[in-house]
Amino acid sequence: MSSPIKILAFAGSARVESFNKKLVKIAAAGAMDAGAEVTLIDLLDYPMPLFNEDLEAKDGLPESVLQFKALLKSHQGLLIACPEYNGSITPLLKNAIDWASRPEPEEAPMALSCFNGKVAALLATSPGGLGGMRGLVHVRAILEGIGVLVIPEQKAIPGAYQAFDEQGNLADEKQVDAVRAIANKLATVTAKLSQ
């Protein structure tokens, strides 16, 4: 029997009480229902300086970047909840992607070893009326440009302040089902492509 596929789940937010951190936890359960092994991380545990090629040339890749890259490499799927800042991707998420795209000394330039062949699903929630939909367009374009297959299904949940209860759960069961279904689809597609 083959081992379960592994999905790395995280939110592109630094805020401790981020709605997107709550959202990715809910989604992770859907991937586990499909038999995936899910690793849920917080990008705050991998603090990275603002990407600077001079810093990289002087000191190499920071240890936090190497740790994040190792996680990306050891998982076949990515489940990402993406806050929207001014209609686009958060600086935290873009910086993490930019650092992770840099080659390690033993890798060829532009190898993109952490991203090539990965499968991803995108989610968002926001206090606004579009739920982060505009930012998802940018995240999708970035990931697809570096070799990630992003599944078509995605979910953006508007009105985040009302959408979640005090325990961090989505109040609407239909929303819960939709979020979990996307993560379930990610696990299923990733498993089929990994055979």
PDB file of C-alpha atoms in Angstrom:
ATOM      1  CA  MET A   1       0.000   0.000   0.000  1.00  0.00           C
ATOM      2  CA  SER A   2       1.395   3.408  -0.962  1.00  0.00           C
ATOM      3  CA  SER A   3       2.012   6.036   1.711  1.00  0.00           C
ATOM      4  CA  PRO A   4      -0.432   8.956   1.964  1.00  0.00           C
ATOM      5  CA  ILE A   5       0.344  12.124   0.076  1.00  0.00           C
ATOM      6  CA  LYS A   6       1.570  15.025   2.163  1.00  0.00           C
ATOM      7  CA  ILE A   7       0.025  18.492   2.088  1.00  0.00           C
ATOM      8  CA  LEU A   8       1.618  21.580   3.602  1.00  0.00           C
ATOM      9  CA  ALA A   9      -1.038  24.010   4.860  1.00  0.00           C
ATOM     10  CA  PHE A  10      -0.495  27.614   5.881  1.00  0.00           C
ATOM     11  CA  ALA A  11      -1.886  31.134   5.681  1.00  0.00           C
ATOM     12  CA  GLY A  12      -0.120  34.129   4.184  1.00  0.00           C
ATOM     13  CA  SER A  13      -0.766  36.213   7.277  1.00  0.00           C
ATOM     14  CA  ALA A  14       1.370  37.309  10.214  1.00  0.00           C
ATOM     15  CA  ARG A  15      -1.583  38.260  12.415  1.00  0.00           C
ATOM     16  CA  VAL A  16      -2.055  35.904  15.369  1.00  0.00           C
ATOM     17  CA  GLU A  17      -5.853  36.025  15.130  1.00  0.00           C
ATOM     18  CA  SER A  18      -5.905  35.962  11.334  1.00  0.00           C
ATOM     19  CA  PHE A  19      -9.158  34.794   9.791  1.00  0.00           C
ATOM     20  CA  ASN A  20      -7.109  33.077   7.086  1.00  0.00           C
ATOM     21  CA  LYS A  21      -5.251  31.025   9.704  1.00  0.00           C
ATOM     22  CA  LYS A  22      -8.646  29.913  10.989  1.00  0.00           C
ATOM     23  CA  LEU A  23      -9.777  29.156   7.443  1.00  0.00           C
ATOM     24  CA  VAL A  24      -6.778  26.979   6.570  1.00  0.00           C
ATOM     25  CA  LYS A  25      -7.331  24.894   9.732  1.00  0.00           C
ATOM     26  CA  ILE A  26     -10.895  24.185   8.626  1.00  0.00           C
ATOM     27  CA  ALA A  27      -9.699  23.279   5.138  1.00  0.00           C
ATOM     28  CA  ALA A  28      -6.984  20.970   6.464  1.00  0.00           C
ATOM     29  CA  ALA A  29      -9.667  18.687   7.873  1.00  0.00           C
ATOM     30  CA  GLY A  30     -11.063  18.193   4.374  1.00  0.00           C
ATOM     31  CA  ALA A  31      -7.665  17.086   3.067  1.00  0.00           C
ATOM     32  CA  MET A  32      -7.297  14.658   5.973  1.00  0.00           C
ATOM     33  CA  ASP A  33     -10.751  13.235   5.191  1.00  0.00           C
ATOM     34  CA  ALA A  34      -9.378  12.329   1.759  1.00  0.00           C
ATOM     35  CA  GLY A  35      -6.498  10.423   3.351  1.00  0.00           C
ATOM     36  CA  ALA A  36      -3.797  13.085   3.110  1.00  0.00           C
ATOM     37  CA  GLU A  37      -1.203  13.709   5.785  1.00  0.00           C
ATOM     38  CA  VAL A  38      -1.421  17.437   6.540  1.00  0.00           C
ATOM     39  CA  THR A  39       1.298  19.575   8.118  1.00  0.00           C
ATOM     40  CA  LEU A  40      -0.162  22.864   9.353  1.00  0.00           C
ATOM     41  CA  ILE A  41       2.442  25.587   9.866  1.00  0.00           C
ATOM     42  CA  ASP A  42       2.503  29.268  10.786  1.00  0.00           C
ATOM     43  CA  LEU A  43       4.808  31.458   8.686  1.00  0.00           C
ATOM     44  CA  LEU A  44       5.586  33.387  11.891  1.00  0.00           C
ATOM     45  CA  ASP A  45       7.656  30.356  12.915  1.00  0.00           C
ATOM     46  CA  TYR A  46       9.875  30.919   9.853  1.00  0.00           C
ATOM     47  CA  PRO A  47      10.823  34.623  10.057  1.00  0.00           C
ATOM     48  CA  MET A  48      12.556  35.722   6.869  1.00  0.00           C
ATOM     49  CA  PRO A  49      14.233  39.046   6.146  1.00  0.00           C
ATOM     50  CA  LEU A  50      12.930  41.061   3.229  1.00  0.00           C
ATOM     51  CA  PHE A  51      14.371  39.373   0.151  1.00  0.00           C
ATOM     52  CA  ASN A  52      17.613  41.014  -0.900  1.00  0.00           C
ATOM     53  CA  GLU A  53      19.989  39.383  -3.378  1.00  0.00           C
ATOM     54  CA  ASP A  54      22.988  41.182  -1.840  1.00  0.00           C
ATOM     55  CA  LEU A  55      22.090  39.690   1.552  1.00  0.00           C
ATOM     56  CA  GLU A  56      21.813  36.252  -0.063  1.00  0.00           C
ATOM     57  CA  ALA A  57      25.199  36.658  -1.783  1.00  0.00           C
ATOM     58  CA  LYS A  58      26.840  37.730   1.495  1.00  0.00           C
ATOM     59  CA  ASP A  59      25.275  35.284   3.954  1.00  0.00           C
ATOM     60  CA  GLY A  60      23.574  32.587   1.855  1.00  0.00           C
ATOM     61  CA  LEU A  61      20.006  31.481   2.453  1.00  0.00           C
ATOM     62  CA  PRO A  62      18.789  32.208   6.001  1.00  0.00           C
ATOM     63  CA  GLU A  63      18.168  29.149   8.195  1.00  0.00           C
ATOM     64  CA  SER A  64      14.440  29.913   8.287  1.00  0.00           C
ATOM     65  CA  VAL A  65      14.352  29.817   4.477  1.00  0.00           C
ATOM     66  CA  LEU A  66      16.172  26.473   4.400  1.00  0.00           C
ATOM     67  CA  GLN A  67      13.660  25.077   6.896  1.00  0.00           C
ATOM     68  CA  PHE A  68      10.718  26.370   4.851  1.00  0.00           C
ATOM     69  CA  LYS A  69      12.216  25.009   1.628  1.00  0.00           C
ATOM     70  CA  ALA A  70      12.703  21.587   3.257  1.00  0.00           C
ATOM     71  CA  LEU A  71       9.021  21.552   4.208  1.00  0.00           C
ATOM     72  CA  LEU A  72       7.958  22.513   0.689  1.00  0.00           C
ATOM     73  CA  LYS A  73      10.164  19.806  -0.839  1.00  0.00           C
ATOM     74  CA  SER A  74       8.830  17.098   1.471  1.00  0.00           C
ATOM     75  CA  HIS A  75       5.172  17.737   0.589  1.00  0.00           C
ATOM     76  CA  GLN A  76       3.391  17.101  -2.713  1.00  0.00           C
ATOM     77  CA  GLY A  77       0.514  19.521  -2.149  1.00  0.00           C
ATOM     78  CA  LEU A  78       0.078  23.068  -0.861  1.00  0.00           C
ATOM     79  CA  LEU A  79      -3.053  24.389   0.841  1.00  0.00           C
ATOM     80  CA  ILE A  80      -2.801  28.154   1.172  1.00  0.00           C
ATOM     81  CA  ALA A  81      -5.211  30.671   2.681  1.00  0.00           C
ATOM     82  CA  CYS A  82      -4.343  34.056   1.242  1.00  0.00           C
ATOM     83  CA  PRO A  83      -5.305  37.365   2.835  1.00  0.00           C
ATOM     84  CA  GLU A  84      -5.759  40.227   0.401  1.00  0.00           C
ATOM     85  CA  TYR A  85      -3.818  43.451   0.902  1.00  0.00           C
ATOM     86  CA  ASN A  86      -4.998  46.281  -1.356  1.00  0.00           C
ATOM     87  CA  GLY A  87      -6.299  43.852  -3.945  1.00  0.00           C
ATOM     88  CA  SER A  88      -3.162  41.694  -4.063  1.00  0.00           C
ATOM     89  CA  ILE A  89      -0.891  39.182  -2.311  1.00  0.00           C
ATOM     90  CA  THR A  90       0.454  39.886   1.187  1.00  0.00           C
ATOM     91  CA  PRO A  91       4.115  40.917   1.519  1.00  0.00           C
ATOM     92  CA  LEU A  92       4.673  37.999   3.929  1.00  0.00           C
ATOM     93  CA  LEU A  93       3.510  35.389   1.413  1.00  0.00           C
ATOM     94  CA  LYS A  94       5.295  36.980  -1.552  1.00  0.00           C
ATOM     95  CA  ASN A  95       8.538  37.241   0.436  1.00  0.00           C
ATOM     96  CA  ALA A  96       8.324  33.578   1.494  1.00  0.00           C
ATOM     97  CA  ILE A  97       7.751  32.502  -2.118  1.00  0.00           C
ATOM     98  CA  ASP A  98      10.612  34.694  -3.354  1.00  0.00           C
ATOM     99  CA  TRP A  99      13.078  33.287  -0.814  1.00  0.00           C
ATOM    100  CA  ALA A 100      11.960  29.687  -1.405  1.00  0.00           C
ATOM    101  CA  SER A 101      12.450  30.100  -5.155  1.00  0.00           C
ATOM    102  CA  ARG A 102      16.171  30.761  -4.638  1.00  0.00           C
ATOM    103  CA  PRO A 103      18.464  27.781  -5.330  1.00  0.00           C
ATOM    104  CA  GLU A 104      20.534  26.137  -2.646  1.00  0.00           C
ATOM    105  CA  PRO A 105      24.269  25.730  -3.416  1.00  0.00           C
ATOM    106  CA  GLU A 106      23.799  22.205  -4.833  1.00  0.00           C
ATOM    107  CA  GLU A 107      20.852  23.238  -7.037  1.00  0.00           C
ATOM    108  CA  ALA A 108      20.903  24.627 -10.544  1.00  0.00           C
ATOM    109  CA  PRO A 109      19.852  28.277 -10.938  1.00  0.00           C
ATOM    110  CA  MET A 110      16.101  28.589 -11.530  1.00  0.00           C
ATOM    111  CA  ALA A 111      15.601  24.951 -10.449  1.00  0.00           C
ATOM    112  CA  LEU A 112      12.502  25.938  -8.431  1.00  0.00           C
ATOM    113  CA  SER A 113      12.851  22.598  -6.634  1.00  0.00           C
ATOM    114  CA  CYS A 114      10.264  23.498  -3.985  1.00  0.00           C
ATOM    115  CA  PHE A 115       7.569  24.351  -6.492  1.00  0.00           C
ATOM    116  CA  ASN A 116       7.961  22.318  -9.683  1.00  0.00           C
ATOM    117  CA  GLY A 117       5.360  19.568  -9.838  1.00  0.00           C
ATOM    118  CA  LYS A 118       3.482  20.639  -6.710  1.00  0.00           C
ATOM    119  CA  VAL A 119      -0.299  20.919  -6.635  1.00  0.00           C
ATOM    120  CA  ALA A 120      -1.983  23.763  -4.745  1.00  0.00           C
ATOM    121  CA  ALA A 121      -5.419  24.910  -3.648  1.00  0.00           C
ATOM    122  CA  LEU A 122      -6.167  28.521  -2.751  1.00  0.00           C
ATOM    123  CA  LEU A 123      -8.623  29.972  -0.265  1.00  0.00           C
ATOM    124  CA  ALA A 124      -9.247  33.429   1.118  1.00  0.00           C
ATOM    125  CA  THR A 125     -11.392  35.319   3.530  1.00  0.00           C
ATOM    126  CA  SER A 126     -11.634  39.031   4.090  1.00  0.00           C
ATOM    127  CA  PRO A 127     -13.863  41.544   5.853  1.00  0.00           C
ATOM    128  CA  GLY A 128     -14.649  43.004   2.423  1.00  0.00           C
ATOM    129  CA  GLY A 129     -17.416  42.064   0.049  1.00  0.00           C
ATOM    130  CA  LEU A 130     -15.228  40.051  -2.347  1.00  0.00           C
ATOM    131  CA  GLY A 131     -13.650  37.905   0.350  1.00  0.00           C
ATOM    132  CA  GLY A 132     -10.103  38.213  -0.996  1.00  0.00           C
ATOM    133  CA  MET A 133     -10.929  37.118  -4.560  1.00  0.00           C
ATOM    134  CA  ARG A 134      -8.734  39.796  -6.203  1.00  0.00           C
ATOM    135  CA  GLY A 135      -5.672  38.644  -4.277  1.00  0.00           C
ATOM    136  CA  LEU A 136      -6.229  35.016  -5.280  1.00  0.00           C
ATOM    137  CA  VAL A 137      -5.822  35.987  -8.939  1.00  0.00           C
ATOM    138  CA  HIS A 138      -2.306  37.257  -8.200  1.00  0.00           C
ATOM    139  CA  VAL A 139      -1.313  34.295  -6.025  1.00  0.00           C
ATOM    140  CA  ARG A 140      -2.512  31.882  -8.713  1.00  0.00           C
ATOM    141  CA  ALA A 141      -0.487  33.685 -11.397  1.00  0.00           C
ATOM    142  CA  ILE A 142       2.670  33.676  -9.265  1.00  0.00           C
ATOM    143  CA  LEU A 143       2.422  29.992  -8.365  1.00  0.00           C
ATOM    144  CA  GLU A 144       1.584  28.870 -11.893  1.00  0.00           C
ATOM    145  CA  GLY A 145       4.535  30.911 -13.155  1.00  0.00           C
ATOM    146  CA  ILE A 146       6.932  28.885 -10.987  1.00  0.00           C
ATOM    147  CA  GLY A 147       5.652  25.451 -11.905  1.00  0.00           C
ATOM    148  CA  VAL A 148       2.803  24.817  -9.460  1.00  0.00           C
ATOM    149  CA  LEU A 149      -0.429  23.271 -10.724  1.00  0.00           C
ATOM    150  CA  VAL A 150      -3.192  25.265  -8.995  1.00  0.00           C
ATOM    151  CA  ILE A 151      -6.531  23.466  -9.073  1.00  0.00           C
ATOM    152  CA  PRO A 152      -9.394  25.512 -10.551  1.00  0.00           C
ATOM    153  CA  GLU A 153     -11.592  25.227  -7.463  1.00  0.00           C
ATOM    154  CA  GLN A 154     -11.083  28.013  -4.953  1.00  0.00           C
ATOM    155  CA  LYS A 155     -13.114  29.779  -2.290  1.00  0.00           C
ATOM    156  CA  ALA A 156     -13.268  33.383  -1.143  1.00  0.00           C
ATOM    157  CA  ILE A 157     -15.432  34.120   1.900  1.00  0.00           C
ATOM    158  CA  PRO A 158     -16.584  37.741   2.366  1.00  0.00           C
ATOM    159  CA  GLY A 159     -17.611  39.420   5.612  1.00  0.00           C
ATOM    160  CA  ALA A 160     -14.996  37.602   7.718  1.00  0.00           C
ATOM    161  CA  TYR A 161     -15.985  39.373  10.963  1.00  0.00           C
ATOM    162  CA  GLN A 162     -19.451  37.840  10.701  1.00  0.00           C
ATOM    163  CA  ALA A 163     -18.450  34.595   8.957  1.00  0.00           C
ATOM    164  CA  PHE A 164     -16.495  33.169  11.921  1.00  0.00           C
ATOM    165  CA  ASP A 165     -17.752  32.507  15.430  1.00  0.00           C
ATOM    166  CA  GLU A 166     -15.810  33.182  18.651  1.00  0.00           C
ATOM    167  CA  GLN A 167     -14.204  29.727  18.509  1.00  0.00           C
ATOM    168  CA  GLY A 168     -12.762  30.411  15.051  1.00  0.00           C
ATOM    169  CA  ASN A 169     -15.230  28.217  13.186  1.00  0.00           C
ATOM    170  CA  LEU A 170     -17.226  29.209  10.137  1.00  0.00           C
ATOM    171  CA  ALA A 171     -20.795  29.824  11.233  1.00  0.00           C
ATOM    172  CA  ASP A 172     -22.328  28.650   7.935  1.00  0.00           C
ATOM    173  CA  GLU A 173     -22.103  24.863   7.490  1.00  0.00           C
ATOM    174  CA  LYS A 174     -22.414  25.253   3.715  1.00  0.00           C
ATOM    175  CA  GLN A 175     -19.256  27.362   3.759  1.00  0.00           C
ATOM    176  CA  VAL A 176     -17.513  24.713   5.883  1.00  0.00           C
ATOM    177  CA  ASP A 177     -18.518  22.014   3.403  1.00  0.00           C
ATOM    178  CA  ALA A 178     -17.317  24.084   0.444  1.00  0.00           C
ATOM    179  CA  VAL A 179     -13.943  24.803   2.047  1.00  0.00           C
ATOM    180  CA  ARG A 180     -13.392  21.196   3.036  1.00  0.00           C
ATOM    181  CA  ALA A 181     -14.446  20.019  -0.435  1.00  0.00           C
ATOM    182  CA  ILE A 182     -11.714  22.121  -2.046  1.00  0.00           C
ATOM    183  CA  ALA A 183      -9.070  20.651   0.260  1.00  0.00           C
ATOM    184  CA  ASN A 184     -10.473  17.188  -0.381  1.00  0.00           C
ATOM    185  CA  LYS A 185     -10.171  17.813  -4.130  1.00  0.00           C
ATOM    186  CA  LEU A 186      -6.575  18.976  -3.650  1.00  0.00           C
ATOM    187  CA  ALA A 187      -5.730  15.734  -1.856  1.00  0.00           C
ATOM    188  CA  THR A 188      -7.463  13.619  -4.490  1.00  0.00           C
ATOM    189  CA  VAL A 189      -5.813  15.353  -7.457  1.00  0.00           C
ATOM    190  CA  THR A 190      -2.399  15.339  -5.792  1.00  0.00           C
ATOM    191  CA  ALA A 191      -2.695  11.623  -5.039  1.00  0.00           C
ATOM    192  CA  LYS A 192      -3.625  10.826  -8.660  1.00  0.00           C
ATOM    193  CA  LEU A 193      -0.728  12.885 -10.044  1.00  0.00           C
ATOM    194  CA  SER A 194       1.709  11.309  -7.575  1.00  0.00           C
ATOM    195  CA  GLN A 195       1.002   7.707  -8.695  1.00  0.00           C
TER     196      GLN A 195
END
